[in-house]
Coordinates of C-alpha atoms and ligand atoms in Angstrom, one line a residue:
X15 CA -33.4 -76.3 -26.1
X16 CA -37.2 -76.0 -27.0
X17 CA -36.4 -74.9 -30.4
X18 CA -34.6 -77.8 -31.3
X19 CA -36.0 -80.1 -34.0
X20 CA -36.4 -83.2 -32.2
X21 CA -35.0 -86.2 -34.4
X22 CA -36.5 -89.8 -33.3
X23 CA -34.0 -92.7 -34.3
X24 CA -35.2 -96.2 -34.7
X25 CA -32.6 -98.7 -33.9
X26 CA -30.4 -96.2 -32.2
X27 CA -28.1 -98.3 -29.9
X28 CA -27.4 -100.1 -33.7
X29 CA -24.8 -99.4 -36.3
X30 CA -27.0 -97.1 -38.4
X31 CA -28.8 -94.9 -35.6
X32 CA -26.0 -94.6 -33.2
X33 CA -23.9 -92.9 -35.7
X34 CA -26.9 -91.0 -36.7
X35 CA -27.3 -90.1 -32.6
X36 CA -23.5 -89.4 -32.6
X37 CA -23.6 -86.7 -35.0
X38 CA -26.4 -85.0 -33.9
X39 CA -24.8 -85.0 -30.3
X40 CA -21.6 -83.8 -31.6
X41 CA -23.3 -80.7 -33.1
X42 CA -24.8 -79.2 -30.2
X43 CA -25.3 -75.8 -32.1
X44 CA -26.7 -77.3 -34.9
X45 CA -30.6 -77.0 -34.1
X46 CA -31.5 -80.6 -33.6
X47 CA -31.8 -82.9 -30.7
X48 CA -31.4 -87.2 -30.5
X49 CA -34.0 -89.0 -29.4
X50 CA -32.6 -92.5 -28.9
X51 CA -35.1 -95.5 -29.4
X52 CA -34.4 -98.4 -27.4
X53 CA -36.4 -101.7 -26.6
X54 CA -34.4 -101.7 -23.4
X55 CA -33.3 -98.2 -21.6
X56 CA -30.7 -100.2 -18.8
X57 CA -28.9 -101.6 -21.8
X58 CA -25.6 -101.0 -21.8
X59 CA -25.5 -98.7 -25.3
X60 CA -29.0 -97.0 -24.3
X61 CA -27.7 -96.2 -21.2
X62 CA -24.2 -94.8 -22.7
X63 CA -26.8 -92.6 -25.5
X64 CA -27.9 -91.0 -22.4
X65 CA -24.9 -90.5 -20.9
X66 CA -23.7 -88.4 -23.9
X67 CA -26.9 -86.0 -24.0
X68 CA -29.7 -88.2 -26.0
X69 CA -33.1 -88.4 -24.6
X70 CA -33.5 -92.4 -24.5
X71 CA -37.3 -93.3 -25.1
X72 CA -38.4 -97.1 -25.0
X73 CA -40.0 -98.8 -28.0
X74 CA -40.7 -101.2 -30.1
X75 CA -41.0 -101.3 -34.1
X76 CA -43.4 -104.2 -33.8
X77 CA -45.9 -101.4 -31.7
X78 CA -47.6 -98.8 -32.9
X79 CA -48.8 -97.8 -30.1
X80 CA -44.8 -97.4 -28.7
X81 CA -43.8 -96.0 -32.2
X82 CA -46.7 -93.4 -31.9
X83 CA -45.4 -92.3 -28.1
X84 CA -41.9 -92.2 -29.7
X85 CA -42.8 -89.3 -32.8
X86 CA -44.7 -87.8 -31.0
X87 CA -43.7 -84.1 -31.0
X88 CA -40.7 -85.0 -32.9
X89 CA -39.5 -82.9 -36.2
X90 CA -38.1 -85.9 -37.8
X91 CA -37.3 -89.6 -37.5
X92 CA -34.4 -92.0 -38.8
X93 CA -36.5 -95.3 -39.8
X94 CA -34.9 -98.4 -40.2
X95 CA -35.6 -102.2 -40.1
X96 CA -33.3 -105.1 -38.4
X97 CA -34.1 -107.9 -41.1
X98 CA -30.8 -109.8 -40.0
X99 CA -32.9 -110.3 -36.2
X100 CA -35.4 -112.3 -37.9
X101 CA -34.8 -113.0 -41.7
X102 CA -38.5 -111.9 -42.7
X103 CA -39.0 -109.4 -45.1
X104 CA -42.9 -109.9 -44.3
X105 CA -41.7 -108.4 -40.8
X106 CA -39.8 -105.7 -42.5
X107 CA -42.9 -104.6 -44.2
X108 CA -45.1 -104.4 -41.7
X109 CA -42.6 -102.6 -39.3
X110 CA -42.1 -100.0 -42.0
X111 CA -45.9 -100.0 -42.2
X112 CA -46.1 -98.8 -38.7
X113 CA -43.2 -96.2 -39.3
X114 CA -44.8 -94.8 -41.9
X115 CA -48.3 -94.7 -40.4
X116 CA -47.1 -93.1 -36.9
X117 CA -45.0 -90.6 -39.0
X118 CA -47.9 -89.7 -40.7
X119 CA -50.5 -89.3 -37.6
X120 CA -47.3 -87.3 -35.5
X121 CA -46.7 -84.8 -38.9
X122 CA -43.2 -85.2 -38.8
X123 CA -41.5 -83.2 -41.1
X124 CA -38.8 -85.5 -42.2
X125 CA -38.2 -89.0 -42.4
X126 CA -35.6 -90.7 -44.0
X127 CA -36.1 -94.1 -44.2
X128 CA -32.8 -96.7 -44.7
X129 CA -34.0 -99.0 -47.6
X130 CA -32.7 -100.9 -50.5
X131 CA -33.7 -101.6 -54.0
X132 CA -36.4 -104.1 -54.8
X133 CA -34.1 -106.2 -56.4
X134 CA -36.9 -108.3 -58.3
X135 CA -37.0 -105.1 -60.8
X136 CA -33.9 -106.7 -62.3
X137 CA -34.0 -110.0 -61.5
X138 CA -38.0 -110.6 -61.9
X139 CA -39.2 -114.1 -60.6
X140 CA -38.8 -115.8 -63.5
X141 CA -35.1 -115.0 -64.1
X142 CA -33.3 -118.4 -63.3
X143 CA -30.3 -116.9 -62.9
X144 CA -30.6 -116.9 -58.9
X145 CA -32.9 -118.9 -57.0
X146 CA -36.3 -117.5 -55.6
X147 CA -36.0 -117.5 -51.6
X148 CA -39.1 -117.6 -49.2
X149 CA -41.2 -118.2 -52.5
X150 CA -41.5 -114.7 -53.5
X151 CA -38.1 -112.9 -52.9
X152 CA -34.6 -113.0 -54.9
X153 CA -32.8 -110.9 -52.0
X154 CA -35.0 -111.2 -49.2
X155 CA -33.6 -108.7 -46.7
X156 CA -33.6 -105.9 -50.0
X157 CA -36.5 -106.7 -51.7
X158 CA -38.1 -106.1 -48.5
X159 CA -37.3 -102.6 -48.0
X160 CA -37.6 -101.8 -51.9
X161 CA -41.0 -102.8 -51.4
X162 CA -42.1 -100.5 -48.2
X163 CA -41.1 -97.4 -50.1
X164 CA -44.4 -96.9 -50.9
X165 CA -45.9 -97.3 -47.2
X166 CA -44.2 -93.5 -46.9
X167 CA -45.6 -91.8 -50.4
X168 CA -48.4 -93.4 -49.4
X169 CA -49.5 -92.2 -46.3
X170 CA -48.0 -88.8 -47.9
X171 CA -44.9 -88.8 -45.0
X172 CA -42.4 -86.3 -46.5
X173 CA -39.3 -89.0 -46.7
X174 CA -35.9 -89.3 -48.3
X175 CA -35.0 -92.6 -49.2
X176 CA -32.0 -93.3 -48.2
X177 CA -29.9 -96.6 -50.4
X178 CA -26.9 -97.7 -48.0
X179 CA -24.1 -99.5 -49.1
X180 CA -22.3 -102.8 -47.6
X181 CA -20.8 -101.9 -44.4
X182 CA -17.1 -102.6 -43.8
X183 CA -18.0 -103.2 -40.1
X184 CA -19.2 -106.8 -41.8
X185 CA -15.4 -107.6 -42.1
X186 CA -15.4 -107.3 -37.9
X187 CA -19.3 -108.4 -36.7
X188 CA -20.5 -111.0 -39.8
X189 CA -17.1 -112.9 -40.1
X190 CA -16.5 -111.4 -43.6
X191 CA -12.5 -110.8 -43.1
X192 CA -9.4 -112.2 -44.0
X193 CA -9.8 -116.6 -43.2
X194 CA -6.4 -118.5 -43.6
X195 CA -7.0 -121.4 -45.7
X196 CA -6.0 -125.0 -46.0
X197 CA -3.4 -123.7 -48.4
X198 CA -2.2 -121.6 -45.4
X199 CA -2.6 -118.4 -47.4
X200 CA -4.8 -115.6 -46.1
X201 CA -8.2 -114.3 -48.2
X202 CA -11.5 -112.6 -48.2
X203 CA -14.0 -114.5 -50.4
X204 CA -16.6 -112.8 -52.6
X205 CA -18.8 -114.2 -55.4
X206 CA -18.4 -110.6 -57.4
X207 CA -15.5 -111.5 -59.9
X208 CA -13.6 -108.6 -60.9
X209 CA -17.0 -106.2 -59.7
X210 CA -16.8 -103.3 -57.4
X211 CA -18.9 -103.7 -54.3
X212 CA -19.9 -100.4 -52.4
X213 CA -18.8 -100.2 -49.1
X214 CA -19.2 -98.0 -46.2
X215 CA -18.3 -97.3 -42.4
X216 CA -21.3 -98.1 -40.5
X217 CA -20.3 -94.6 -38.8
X218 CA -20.6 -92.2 -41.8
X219 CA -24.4 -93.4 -42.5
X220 CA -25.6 -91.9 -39.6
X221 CA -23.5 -88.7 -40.3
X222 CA -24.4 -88.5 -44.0
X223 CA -28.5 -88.9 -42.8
X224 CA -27.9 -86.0 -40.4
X225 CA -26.2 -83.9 -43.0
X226 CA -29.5 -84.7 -45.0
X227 CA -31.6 -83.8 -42.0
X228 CA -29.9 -80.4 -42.0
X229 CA -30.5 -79.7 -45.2
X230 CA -34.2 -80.8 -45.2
X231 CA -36.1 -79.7 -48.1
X232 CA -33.7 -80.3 -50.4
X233 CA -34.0 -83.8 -50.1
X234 CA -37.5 -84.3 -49.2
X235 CA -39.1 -86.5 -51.9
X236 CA -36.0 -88.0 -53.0
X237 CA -34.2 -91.1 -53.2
X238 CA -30.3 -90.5 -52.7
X239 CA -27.6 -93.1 -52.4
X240 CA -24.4 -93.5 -50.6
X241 CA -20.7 -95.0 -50.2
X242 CA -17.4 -94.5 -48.4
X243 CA -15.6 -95.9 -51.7
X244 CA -16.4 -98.8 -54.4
X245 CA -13.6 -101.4 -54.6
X246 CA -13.2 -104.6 -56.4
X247 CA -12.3 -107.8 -54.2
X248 CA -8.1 -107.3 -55.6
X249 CA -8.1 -104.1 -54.3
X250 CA -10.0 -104.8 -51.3
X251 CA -7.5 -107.4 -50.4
X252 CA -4.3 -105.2 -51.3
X253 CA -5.3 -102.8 -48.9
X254 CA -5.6 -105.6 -46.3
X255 CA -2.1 -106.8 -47.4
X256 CA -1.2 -103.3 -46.9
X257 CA -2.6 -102.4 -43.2
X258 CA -1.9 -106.2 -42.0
X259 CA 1.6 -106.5 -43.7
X260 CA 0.8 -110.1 -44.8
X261 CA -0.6 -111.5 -47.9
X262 CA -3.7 -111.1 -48.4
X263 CA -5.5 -112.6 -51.7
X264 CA -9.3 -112.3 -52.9
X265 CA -11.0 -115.5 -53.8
X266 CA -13.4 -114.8 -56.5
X267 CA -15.6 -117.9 -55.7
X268 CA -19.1 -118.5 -58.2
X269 CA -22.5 -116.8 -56.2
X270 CA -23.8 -120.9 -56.6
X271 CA -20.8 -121.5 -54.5
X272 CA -21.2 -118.5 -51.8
X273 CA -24.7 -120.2 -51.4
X274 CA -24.0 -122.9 -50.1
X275 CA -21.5 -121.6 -47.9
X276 CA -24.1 -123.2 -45.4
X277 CA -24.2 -119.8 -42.7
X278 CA -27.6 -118.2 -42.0
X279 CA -28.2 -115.9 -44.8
X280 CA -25.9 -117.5 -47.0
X281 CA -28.2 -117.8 -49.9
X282 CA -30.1 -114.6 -49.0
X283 CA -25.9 -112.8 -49.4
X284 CA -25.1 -114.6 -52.3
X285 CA -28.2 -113.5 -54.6
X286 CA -27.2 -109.9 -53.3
X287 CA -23.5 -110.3 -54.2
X288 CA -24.9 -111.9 -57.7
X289 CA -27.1 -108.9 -58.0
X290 CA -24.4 -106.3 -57.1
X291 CA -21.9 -108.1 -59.6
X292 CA -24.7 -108.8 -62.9
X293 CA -26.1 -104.9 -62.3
X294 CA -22.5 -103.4 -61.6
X295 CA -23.3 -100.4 -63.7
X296 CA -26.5 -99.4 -61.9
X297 CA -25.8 -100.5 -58.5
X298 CA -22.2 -99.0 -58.0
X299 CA -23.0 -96.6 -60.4
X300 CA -25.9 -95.4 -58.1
X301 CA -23.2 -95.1 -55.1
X302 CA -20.9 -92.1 -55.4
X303 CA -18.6 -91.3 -52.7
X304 CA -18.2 -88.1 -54.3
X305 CA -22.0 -87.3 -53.4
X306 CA -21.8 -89.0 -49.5
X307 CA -18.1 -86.8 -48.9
X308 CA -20.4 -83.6 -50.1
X309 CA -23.0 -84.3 -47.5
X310 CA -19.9 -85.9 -45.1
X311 CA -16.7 -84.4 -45.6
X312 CA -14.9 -86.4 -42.9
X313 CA -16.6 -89.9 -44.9
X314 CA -13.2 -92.8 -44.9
X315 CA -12.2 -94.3 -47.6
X316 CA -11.7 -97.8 -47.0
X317 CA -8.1 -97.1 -46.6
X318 CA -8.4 -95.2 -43.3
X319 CA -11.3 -97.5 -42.3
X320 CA -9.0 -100.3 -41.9
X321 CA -6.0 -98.5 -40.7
X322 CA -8.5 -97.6 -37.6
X323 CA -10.2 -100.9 -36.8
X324 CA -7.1 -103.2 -38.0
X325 CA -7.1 -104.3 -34.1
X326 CA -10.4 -105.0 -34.0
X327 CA -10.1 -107.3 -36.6
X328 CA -10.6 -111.2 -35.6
X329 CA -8.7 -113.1 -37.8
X330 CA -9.4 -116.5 -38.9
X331 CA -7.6 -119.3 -39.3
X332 CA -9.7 -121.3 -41.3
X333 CA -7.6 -124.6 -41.4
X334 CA -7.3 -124.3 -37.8
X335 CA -10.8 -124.1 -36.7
X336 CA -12.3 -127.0 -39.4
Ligands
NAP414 N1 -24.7 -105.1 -42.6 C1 -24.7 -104.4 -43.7 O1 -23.7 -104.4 -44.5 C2 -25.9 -103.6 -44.1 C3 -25.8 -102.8 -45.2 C4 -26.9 -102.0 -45.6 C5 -28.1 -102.2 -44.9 N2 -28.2 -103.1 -43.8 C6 -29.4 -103.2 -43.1 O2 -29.3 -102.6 -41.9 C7 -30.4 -103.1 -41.1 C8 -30.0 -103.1 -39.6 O3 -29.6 -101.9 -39.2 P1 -28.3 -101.8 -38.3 O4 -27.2 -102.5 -38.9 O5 -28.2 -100.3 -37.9 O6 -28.8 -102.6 -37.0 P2 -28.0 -103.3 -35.8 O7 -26.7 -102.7 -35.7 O8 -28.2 -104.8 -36.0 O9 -28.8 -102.9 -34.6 C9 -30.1 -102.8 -34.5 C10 -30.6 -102.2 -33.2 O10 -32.0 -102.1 -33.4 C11 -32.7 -102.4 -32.3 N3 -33.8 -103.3 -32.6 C12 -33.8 -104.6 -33.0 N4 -35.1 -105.0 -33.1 C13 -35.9 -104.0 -32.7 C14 -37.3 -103.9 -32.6 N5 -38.2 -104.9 -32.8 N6 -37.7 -102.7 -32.1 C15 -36.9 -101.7 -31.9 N7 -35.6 -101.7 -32.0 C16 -35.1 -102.9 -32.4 C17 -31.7 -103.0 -31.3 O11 -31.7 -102.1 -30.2 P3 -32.2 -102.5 -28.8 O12 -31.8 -103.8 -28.4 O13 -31.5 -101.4 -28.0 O14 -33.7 -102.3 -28.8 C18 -30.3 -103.0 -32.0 O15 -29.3 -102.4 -31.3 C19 -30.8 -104.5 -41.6 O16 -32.1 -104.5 -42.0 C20 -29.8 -104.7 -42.8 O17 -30.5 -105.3 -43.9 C21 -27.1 -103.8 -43.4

């Protein structure tokens, strides 16, 4: 037990750490060892972390002091930010401030940090093509992230940075999945035209970061990108049609449109959809679900994704509910 390198997850009872927790509990022989990072140890998923073997360990990103406590002694740690509890990427920063910095003063060995491109390398300020959000932002909840990459070189924290992909859990948690529409016809809406958009299982991050963990120095330094499969909104919506055994369509709606869909984070999505369609060639080019199923062999394809959570599903009748 001793020997085991101790990995600290931040938001562990979330999509991205729990799967990271998961696959290092599922691999007791593998030489490393969860430790679950909670706000709240009676929770009902902190308490079920440590009910499968993690060590649970209270804390907050917004405390150093708590995010000092919770390295401590640890060989790694799985950093991440939860920009969707607060929409500030000023928040973002300075949490990933205090990873980096408590990484630093505990020596971890390994830190991957979850982050996203600065998106305002593309799209500077001045491009009109999207609107500037929070007065300094084009995608607030990536530009964020982009921008706290160097809070790790920095502080000289051996990190990989890890670029995630769009999870297909959205089409369950952020009302993303198939609405029936006045027309009585069933569709997912994207503003990304005939543009593949890189999506993943919320699951498979946490076991592609471990695989990267395991490997260690190999990735130490490095930025590395994953996705379960890149899929354009028609094929997206056949293999709906396909595991629902209705029709399903994809409306291709403009990103001025998605904007002003009116939902929290509406505009902040549609610049990222806009983004992901205008820099198709980079940004699903960056994505290769060749690469994540070399670090994951058991990564889904979107396919067997939705064939497993079909009944989890909440389907939407549009008309119905306006
Ligand atoms: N949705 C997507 O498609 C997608 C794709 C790529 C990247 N992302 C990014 O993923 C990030 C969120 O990660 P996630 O989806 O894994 O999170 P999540 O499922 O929303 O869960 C976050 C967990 O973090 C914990 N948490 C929240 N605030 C905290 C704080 N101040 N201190 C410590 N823990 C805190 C909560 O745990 P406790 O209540 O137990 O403390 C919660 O269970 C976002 O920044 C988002 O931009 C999302």
């Amino acid at each position: 037990m001793s020997d085991r390198k101790v990995i600290a997850v931040v938001g562990a009872t979330g999509a991205q750490g729990s799967g990271l927790v998961r696959a290092i509990l599922n691999d007791p022989n593998g030489g490393f060892v969860a430790r679950a990072l909670t706000r709240d140890r009676t929770g009902t998923k902190a308490k079920e972390l440590a009910r499968l073997g993690a060590e649970v360990v209270e804390a907050d990103v917004d405390n150093l002091e708590n995010l000092r406590k919770a390295f401590a002694g640890a060989y790694g740690a799985y950093c991440v930010t939860f920009f969707w509890a607060h929409f500030s990427p000023e928040k973002e920063m300075a949490e990933a401030q205090s990873m980096a910095k408590a990484a630093k003063e505990a020596g971890l060995r390994h830190v991957i940090w979850s982050t996203l491109e600065d998106t305002r390398q593309w799209v500077p300020l001045s491009d009109n093509r999207m609107p500037t959000l929070q007065g300094k932002y084009k995608v607030p909840h990536f530009d964020g992230k982009g921008q706290s990459n160097h809070f790790f070189t920095d502080a000289g924290v051996p990190t990989t940075f890890l670029l995630t992909s769009f999870y297909w859990d959205n089409f369950i948690h952020f009302g993303m999945g198939p609405k029936k529409g006045p027309d009585g016809r069933w569709a997912i809406t994207f503003p990304m035209g005939d543009k593949k958009l890189p999506g993943i299982a919320a699951e498979d991050i946490g076991k592609c970061a471990y695989a990267i963990f395991k490997k260690g120095e190999e990735f130490i330094g490095k930025t590395v990108a994953i996705s379960g499969e890149n899929l354009t909104g028609t094929e997206m919506a056949a293999a709906f049609a396909e595991v629902l055994g209705k029709e399903v369509r994809y409306t291709s709606v403009s990103p001025e449109a998605y904007r002003s869909f009116g939902f929290p984070g509406a505009e902040d999505l549609g610049n990222m959809f806009q983004f992901k369609r205008d820099f198709e060639e980079y940004f699903s080019g960056t994505r290769n679900p060749n690469f994540a199923r070399s670090l994951n062999p058991s990564l889904e394809d979107f396919n067997t994704w939705l064939k497993r959570n079909k009944n989890a599903l909440k389907l939407e009748d549009a008309a119905a509910s306006a």
